Short mmCIF file of C-alpha atoms in Angstrom, two decimals:
data_model
loop_
_atom_site.label_atom_id
_atom_site.label_comp_id
_atom_site.label_asym_id
_atom_site.label_seq_id
_atom_site.Cartn_x
_atom_site.Cartn_y
_atom_site.Cartn_z
CA MET A 836 18.91 105.67 92.34
CA TRP A 837 19.14 105.82 88.54
CA ILE A 838 16.61 106.08 85.66
CA GLU A 839 16.50 104.16 82.41
CA GLN A 840 14.17 104.69 79.60
CA LEU A 841 12.60 101.39 78.30
CA LYS A 842 11.78 100.64 74.61
CA ASN A 843 8.16 101.04 75.23
CA GLY A 844 8.73 104.57 76.41
CA ASN A 845 8.18 103.95 80.11
CA TYR A 846 10.92 104.59 82.70
CA ARG A 847 12.65 102.08 85.11
CA TYR A 848 13.65 103.47 88.46
CA ALA A 849 16.36 101.41 90.00
CA GLU A 850 18.50 101.26 93.29
CA ARG A 851 21.24 99.08 94.50
CA TYR A 852 21.70 97.60 98.08
CA THR A 853 23.98 95.14 99.81
CA ASP A 854 22.61 91.87 101.23
CA PRO A 855 24.03 91.69 104.87
CA LEU A 856 23.81 87.97 104.79
CA THR A 857 25.85 87.34 101.60
CA GLY A 858 27.70 90.69 101.21
CA LYS A 859 26.71 90.73 97.52
CA GLU A 860 25.18 93.68 95.77
CA LYS A 861 21.65 93.39 94.65
CA LYS A 862 19.21 95.67 92.72
CA VAL A 863 15.57 96.50 92.97
CA SER A 864 13.69 98.43 90.31
CA MET A 865 10.04 99.80 89.54
CA SER A 866 8.60 101.30 86.38
CA ASN A 867 6.43 104.30 85.84
CA VAL A 868 5.09 106.08 82.68
CA LYS A 869 6.24 109.44 83.82
CA LYS A 870 9.52 111.14 84.69
CA ASN A 871 9.44 114.32 86.77
CA LYS A 872 10.63 115.59 90.13
CA ARG A 873 7.47 114.57 92.05
CA VAL A 874 7.53 110.96 90.40
CA GLU A 875 11.23 110.69 91.15
CA LYS A 876 10.63 111.49 94.74
CA GLU A 877 7.80 108.95 94.97
CA MET A 878 9.67 106.24 93.23
CA PHE A 879 12.73 106.98 95.52
CA MET A 880 10.52 106.40 98.64
CA LYS A 881 8.90 103.29 97.13
CA LEU A 882 12.29 101.62 96.21
CA HIS A 883 13.62 102.12 99.76
CA GLU A 884 10.49 100.68 101.16
CA LYS A 885 11.01 97.76 98.95
CA ILE A 886 14.76 97.36 100.03
CA GLU A 887 13.77 97.49 103.70
CA LEU A 888 11.15 94.83 103.14
CA LYS A 889 13.75 92.62 101.46
CA LEU A 890 16.37 93.17 104.11
CA ARG A 891 13.82 92.36 106.93
CA LYS A 892 13.07 89.08 105.06
CA SER A 893 16.76 88.37 104.64
CA THR A 894 17.89 89.17 108.21
CA ALA A 895 14.89 87.39 109.72
CA LYS A 896 16.67 84.06 108.79
CA LEU A 897 19.53 85.09 111.03
CA ASN A 898 19.42 84.31 114.81
CA PHE A 899 21.22 86.05 117.74
CA SER A 900 23.84 83.51 117.99
CA GLU A 901 24.80 83.86 114.37
CA LEU A 902 24.93 87.58 114.88
CA THR A 903 27.25 87.35 117.80
CA ALA A 904 29.51 85.00 115.70
CA LYS A 905 29.87 87.75 113.08
CA TRP A 906 30.52 90.37 115.66
CA LEU A 907 33.22 88.17 117.34
CA ILE A 908 35.14 87.88 114.06
CA ILE A 909 35.43 91.60 113.88
CA ASN A 910 36.11 91.89 117.56
CA SER A 911 39.04 89.40 117.43
CA LYS A 912 40.82 91.76 115.08
CA GLN A 913 40.30 94.80 117.34
CA VAL A 914 41.30 93.58 120.86
CA LYS A 915 43.84 91.40 122.56
CA PRO A 916 43.27 87.56 122.49
CA THR A 917 42.53 87.52 126.25
CA THR A 918 39.85 90.30 125.85
CA HIS A 919 38.34 88.41 123.00
CA ASP A 920 38.15 85.24 125.07
CA THR A 921 36.39 87.09 127.73
CA ASN A 922 33.77 88.42 125.27
CA TYR A 923 33.46 84.98 123.70
CA TYR A 924 32.67 83.13 126.90
CA ALA A 925 30.30 85.92 128.05
CA LEU A 926 28.45 85.83 124.79
CA LYS A 927 28.40 82.02 124.94
CA GLN A 928 26.46 82.24 128.13
CA VAL A 929 23.86 84.72 126.57
CA ASN A 930 23.55 82.42 123.58
CA ASN A 931 22.57 79.62 125.94
CA LYS A 932 19.56 81.57 126.70
CA ILE A 933 18.55 83.61 123.51
CA GLY A 934 21.01 82.40 120.97
CA SER A 935 18.37 80.53 118.89
CA VAL A 936 16.01 83.67 118.77
CA GLN A 937 15.49 84.98 115.19
CA LEU A 938 16.69 88.53 114.93
CA ASP A 939 13.17 89.70 113.71
CA LYS A 940 11.70 88.22 116.94
CA LEU A 941 14.36 89.64 119.21
CA THR A 942 12.91 92.07 121.81
CA ALA A 943 14.44 94.21 124.60
CA ALA A 944 12.24 92.38 127.00
CA MET A 945 13.90 89.01 126.20
CA ILE A 946 17.37 90.52 126.68
CA ASN A 947 16.23 92.34 130.01
CA ASN A 948 14.80 88.95 131.42
CA VAL A 949 18.20 87.24 130.62
CA LEU A 950 20.03 90.04 132.41
CA LEU A 951 17.63 89.85 135.40
CA GLU A 952 18.33 86.01 135.62
CA TYR A 953 21.98 86.75 136.19
CA PHE A 954 20.86 88.59 139.47
CA GLU A 955 18.23 86.06 140.53
CA ASN A 956 19.79 82.70 139.45
CA ASP A 957 23.46 83.30 139.28
CA ASP A 958 23.84 85.93 141.96
CA PHE A 959 25.96 88.18 139.81
CA VAL A 960 26.79 91.60 141.20
CA TYR A 961 25.71 94.69 139.50
CA THR A 962 29.02 95.54 137.80
CA THR A 963 29.20 92.07 136.09
CA VAL A 964 25.70 92.23 134.86
CA ASN A 965 26.27 95.86 133.67
CA ASP A 966 29.23 94.70 131.74
CA ARG A 967 27.27 91.81 130.15
CA LYS A 968 24.52 94.47 129.14
CA LYS A 969 27.10 96.63 127.48
CA LEU A 970 28.54 93.73 125.54
CA ILE A 971 25.06 92.79 124.32
CA ILE A 972 24.35 96.35 123.21
CA ARG A 973 27.75 96.44 121.23
CA VAL A 974 26.51 93.44 119.30
CA ILE A 975 23.16 94.94 118.68
CA ASN A 976 24.67 98.28 117.40
CA TYR A 977 26.87 96.09 114.97
CA GLY A 978 23.64 94.53 113.78
CA LEU A 979 22.02 97.88 113.26
CA GLU A 980 25.16 99.25 111.49
CA TYR A 981 25.31 96.35 108.99
CA GLY A 982 21.45 95.97 108.41
CA TYR A 983 20.95 92.76 110.44
CA LEU A 984 18.62 94.67 112.59
CA THR A 985 16.29 97.51 111.90
CA ASP A 986 14.85 98.79 115.14
CA HIS A 987 17.18 101.58 116.32
CA THR A 988 15.38 101.94 119.59
CA LEU A 989 16.34 98.43 120.81
CA PRO A 990 19.67 99.39 122.47
CA THR A 991 17.90 102.22 124.46
CA GLN A 992 15.23 99.74 125.80
CA ILE A 993 17.92 97.42 127.46
CA THR A 994 18.03 98.26 131.14
CA ILE A 995 18.92 96.47 134.44
CA PRO A 996 17.82 97.37 137.95
CA LYS A 997 20.40 98.75 140.15
CA ILE A 998 20.60 95.81 142.63
CA ASN A 999 23.39 93.55 144.04
CA VAL A 1000 25.54 96.91 144.13
CA THR A 1001 28.50 96.28 146.17
CA ALA A 1002 31.00 98.69 147.80
CA LYS A 1003 33.97 99.12 145.69
CA LYS A 1004 35.79 95.83 145.94
CA ASP A 1005 39.26 95.31 146.95
CA GLU A 1006 40.70 94.54 143.50
CA PHE A 1007 43.66 92.55 144.83
CA LYS A 1008 42.39 89.15 146.10
CA TYR A 1009 44.88 86.66 147.38
CA LEU A 1010 45.19 83.54 149.54
CA GLU A 1011 46.63 83.34 153.12
CA ARG A 1012 48.96 80.52 153.56
CA TYR A 1013 46.26 78.62 155.62
CA GLU A 1014 43.70 79.08 152.86
CA LEU A 1015 46.14 77.87 150.14
CA ALA A 1016 46.74 74.78 152.30
CA THR A 1017 43.05 74.07 152.72
CA LEU A 1018 42.38 74.45 149.09
CA LEU A 1019 45.28 72.04 148.15
CA ASN A 1020 44.12 69.60 150.78
CA GLN A 1021 40.51 69.48 149.16
CA PHE A 1022 42.05 68.75 145.74
CA GLU A 1023 44.34 66.07 147.23
CA GLU A 1024 41.40 64.40 149.05
CA LYS A 1025 39.91 63.88 145.51
CA ASN A 1026 43.29 62.56 144.20
CA MET A 1027 43.46 65.46 141.73
CA VAL A 1028 47.19 65.50 141.79
CA GLU A 1029 47.69 67.48 138.41
CA GLU A 1030 45.27 70.21 139.69
CA VAL A 1031 47.44 70.39 142.86
CA ARG A 1032 50.57 70.94 140.69
CA LEU A 1033 48.89 73.58 138.58
CA CYS A 1034 47.88 75.55 141.73
CA LYS A 1035 51.20 75.26 143.33
CA LEU A 1036 53.34 76.15 140.20
CA GLN A 1037 51.21 79.23 139.54
CA THR A 1038 51.62 80.18 143.14
CA PHE A 1039 55.42 79.63 143.01
CA THR A 1040 55.95 81.37 139.83
CA GLY A 1041 53.33 84.06 139.53
CA MET A 1042 52.56 83.05 135.83
CA ARG A 1043 49.22 83.65 134.16
CA PHE A 1044 47.41 80.32 133.79
CA ASN A 1045 47.34 80.30 129.98
CA GLU A 1046 51.11 81.16 130.05
CA MET A 1047 51.71 78.17 132.24
CA VAL A 1048 49.77 75.69 130.16
CA SER A 1049 51.64 76.82 127.10
CA LEU A 1050 55.02 75.74 128.51
CA ASP A 1051 56.96 73.18 126.55
CA TYR A 1052 59.26 71.46 128.95
CA ARG A 1053 61.78 70.75 126.33
CA LYS A 1054 62.09 74.12 124.91
CA ASP A 1055 61.03 76.57 127.65
CA ILE A 1056 62.45 75.29 130.92
CA ASP A 1057 66.19 75.56 131.72
CA PHE A 1058 66.69 72.97 134.45
CA GLU A 1059 70.38 73.82 134.94
CA ASN A 1060 69.85 77.61 135.50
CA LYS A 1061 66.48 77.19 136.89
CA MET A 1062 64.91 79.55 134.37
CA ILE A 1063 61.54 79.44 132.51
CA THR A 1064 61.11 81.30 129.16
CA ILE A 1065 57.56 82.70 128.86
CA SER A 1066 56.99 83.21 125.16
CA LYS A 1067 53.42 82.16 124.64
CA ASN A 1068 49.91 82.54 125.92
CA TYR A 1069 47.25 80.11 124.84
CA SER A 1070 43.82 81.47 123.48
CA PRO A 1071 41.22 78.82 124.26
CA SER A 1072 38.72 80.28 121.86
CA LYS A 1073 41.00 80.54 118.99
CA LYS A 1074 42.94 77.38 119.92
CA GLU A 1075 46.20 79.30 119.08
CA PHE A 1076 49.26 80.52 120.89
CA PHE A 1077 49.97 84.18 120.96
CA LEU A 1078 52.66 86.33 122.54
CA PRO A 1079 52.12 86.91 126.23
CA LYS A 1080 49.72 89.65 127.29
CA ASN A 1081 52.09 92.67 127.12
CA GLY A 1082 53.53 91.36 123.83
CA LYS A 1083 56.94 90.61 125.40
CA VAL A 1084 58.87 87.43 126.00
CA ARG A 1085 60.35 87.19 129.46
CA LYS A 1086 62.46 84.92 131.56
CA ILE A 1087 61.82 84.06 135.33
CA HIS A 1088 63.62 82.12 137.96
CA PHE A 1089 61.97 79.24 139.77
CA ASN A 1090 63.13 77.60 143.04
CA ASP A 1091 63.84 73.96 144.10
CA GLU A 1092 60.25 73.24 145.17
CA ALA A 1093 59.04 74.36 141.68
CA MET A 1094 61.82 72.23 140.11
CA GLN A 1095 60.44 69.17 141.89
CA LEU A 1096 56.82 70.00 140.84
CA ILE A 1097 57.90 70.39 137.14
CA GLN A 1098 59.83 67.06 137.31
CA GLU A 1099 56.80 65.21 138.91
CA GLN A 1100 54.51 66.66 136.20
CA ILE A 1101 56.85 65.59 133.36
CA ARG A 1102 56.87 61.92 134.67
CA PHE A 1103 52.94 62.17 135.05
CA ASP A 1104 52.73 63.41 131.43
CA GLN A 1105 54.91 60.71 130.06
CA MET A 1106 52.89 58.03 132.00
CA LYS A 1107 49.65 59.68 130.46
CA MET A 1108 51.27 59.64 127.03
CA MET A 1109 52.02 55.87 127.21
CA LYS A 1110 48.54 54.96 128.63
CA SER A 1111 46.51 57.17 126.28
CA ASN A 1112 48.78 56.92 123.29
CA LEU A 1113 49.25 60.72 122.98
CA ASN A 1114 51.50 62.46 120.47
CA ARG A 1115 55.20 61.88 121.53
CA GLU A 1116 56.19 65.19 119.82
CA ASN A 1117 53.97 67.17 121.95
CA THR A 1118 55.86 68.17 125.08
CA LEU A 1119 53.48 70.66 126.72
CA LEU A 1120 53.84 70.44 130.45
CA PHE A 1121 50.23 70.41 131.07
CA ARG A 1122 48.10 68.81 128.38
CA THR A 1123 44.80 67.04 128.07
CA ASN A 1124 44.11 63.58 126.66
CA TYR A 1125 43.36 65.26 123.37
CA ASP A 1126 46.92 66.89 123.23
CA ASN A 1127 45.67 70.33 123.96
CA PRO A 1128 46.79 72.62 126.77
CA TYR A 1129 44.87 72.28 130.07
CA PRO A 1130 41.71 74.33 129.78
CA LEU A 1131 41.39 77.43 132.01
CA GLN A 1132 37.60 76.87 132.03
CA SER A 1133 37.98 73.42 133.61
CA MET A 1134 40.35 74.58 136.26
CA ASN A 1135 37.99 77.50 137.23
CA LYS A 1136 35.09 75.06 137.40
CA PHE A 1137 36.98 72.85 139.83
CA LEU A 1138 37.95 75.84 142.00
CA LYS A 1139 34.19 76.92 142.35
CA LYS A 1140 33.65 73.65 144.16
CA ILE A 1141 36.39 74.53 146.78
CA GLU A 1142 35.03 75.66 150.11
CA LEU A 1143 36.87 78.28 152.10
CA ASP A 1144 35.63 79.87 155.45
CA SER A 1145 36.33 83.25 153.83
CA ASN A 1146 34.01 82.55 150.83
CA LYS A 1147 36.56 84.19 148.52
CA GLU A 1148 35.71 83.95 144.85
CA LEU A 1149 38.28 81.52 143.51
CA THR A 1150 39.84 81.62 140.01
CA THR A 1151 43.23 80.78 138.82
CA HIS A 1152 44.13 84.46 138.94
CA ILE A 1153 44.14 84.33 142.67
CA PHE A 1154 47.40 82.21 142.71
CA ARG A 1155 49.11 84.84 140.63
CA HIS A 1156 48.05 87.31 143.21
CA THR A 1157 49.09 85.07 145.97
CA PHE A 1158 52.63 84.93 144.52
CA ILE A 1159 52.73 88.75 144.38
CA SER A 1160 51.55 89.01 148.04
CA PHE A 1161 54.35 86.58 149.20
CA MET A 1162 56.96 88.63 147.32
CA VAL A 1163 55.55 91.89 148.88
CA GLU A 1164 55.81 90.34 152.37
CA GLN A 1165 59.42 89.56 151.61
CA GLY A 1166 60.14 93.20 150.65
CA ILE A 1167 61.07 92.51 147.18
CA ASP A 1168 61.26 95.70 144.97
CA SER A 1169 58.00 96.55 143.17
CA ARG A 1170 59.84 96.99 139.85
CA LEU A 1171 61.42 93.55 139.95
CA ILE A 1172 58.02 91.92 140.97
CA ALA A 1173 56.20 93.67 138.00
CA GLU A 1174 58.94 92.48 135.59
CA HIS A 1175 58.66 88.87 136.80
CA VAL A 1176 54.87 88.66 136.46
CA GLY A 1177 54.83 90.54 133.19
CA HIS A 1178 53.21 93.82 134.22
CA SER A 1179 53.97 96.90 132.12
CA ASN A 1180 54.15 99.04 135.10
CA THR A 1181 54.29 98.96 138.98
CA GLU A 1182 50.98 100.55 139.71
CA MET A 1183 49.16 97.49 140.87
CA ILE A 1184 52.19 96.29 142.91
CA GLU A 1185 52.41 99.72 144.65
CA LYS A 1186 48.67 99.25 145.59
CA VAL A 1187 49.56 95.84 147.11
CA TYR A 1188 52.53 97.38 149.09
CA SER A 1189 49.90 100.03 150.28
CA HIS A 1190 47.52 97.31 151.38
CA PHE A 1191 50.08 95.33 153.32
CA THR A 1192 51.43 98.57 154.98
CA GLU A 1193 47.91 99.31 156.29
CA LYS A 1194 47.64 95.56 157.46
CA MET A 1195 50.84 95.87 159.39
CA ASN A 1196 49.92 99.04 160.88
CA ASP A 1197 46.71 97.53 162.21
CA ASN A 1198 48.79 94.59 163.54
CA LEU A 1199 51.13 97.13 165.25
CA LYS A 1200 48.21 99.03 166.72
CA ARG A 1201 46.77 95.81 168.21
CA ALA A 1202 50.20 94.80 169.57
CA VAL A 1203 50.61 98.18 171.34
CA ASN A 1204 47.17 98.03 172.69
CA SER A 1205 47.65 94.69 174.19
CA VAL A 1206 51.07 95.44 175.92
CA GLN A 1207 50.83 96.13 179.61
CA PHE A 1208 53.79 98.25 180.68
CA PHE A 1209 52.98 98.04 184.48
#
């Protein structure tokens, strides 16, 4: 706060503040005939009440969806593209429910009801809903820090009941061979040939899905030496290519079956290019009719409709894990597997080896118990 004496002998008390919506500096002022410590203290309080009122009016125009958009811009500069994509799609689901709510109308009860719906309508497990809660609180704390929200008790009032708590899940989910065959058959029955090739190629190579759909078949695939160069990872939310997850370009081998799949997909793409008049310069191996990489979200949506007796949760990542499980079964060194799939260490591969050792021990016990020596 600063004080100016006016020509009429009165005093102007002024204070600056930043409008969170525009980022511009603004000023508020009030006049008084006196200037002493008591008046200065009184005017300081009144000016800050005036600023708070203006901020409330300003931020009241903003809704929760707009706040999340602002937070995501900051978040994109702090985390890896894959993490940002996860946050983006999680908040998109939240915004489908409360995105249009004005910030001055936002309450903890609204947010708690949204989180409760994830249990009741979507059958989410506790850890998933808890992660969603933490993400919402991060957005709200951002809003409080930058003046978009004023109720500092709001984050403390957001709670979820401890339901749908599962025992610690086996983090490594993969498909048995018969399950993979069932899944592919269901796609084939619907004539979803491109989806079949996506599933098979990911299983044969262990690539991440967004690495696979980033492949340019002219630049990244060496047919003579049966090598794929993985140099890009597509970010659906930013619609840009970035380096692979660990920041390193790698080369992987592929077998004859993968070679046949790739050649089939190239022919398929060329037919699609002529039929839909697609860009001839675009040689992505898997692309949409809009010349974009095949979307991860669409593939996961199709996988949710697949029915397996085991009721395993199906996402594209399960094919990558299936590749790893096949390599472990073959006794391939964990370091070589980790390098192939782009892991920075062998920790996860060692856990898989441990899992398969236990499985083989169980099989051995059953075999011993079933043997009749006399």
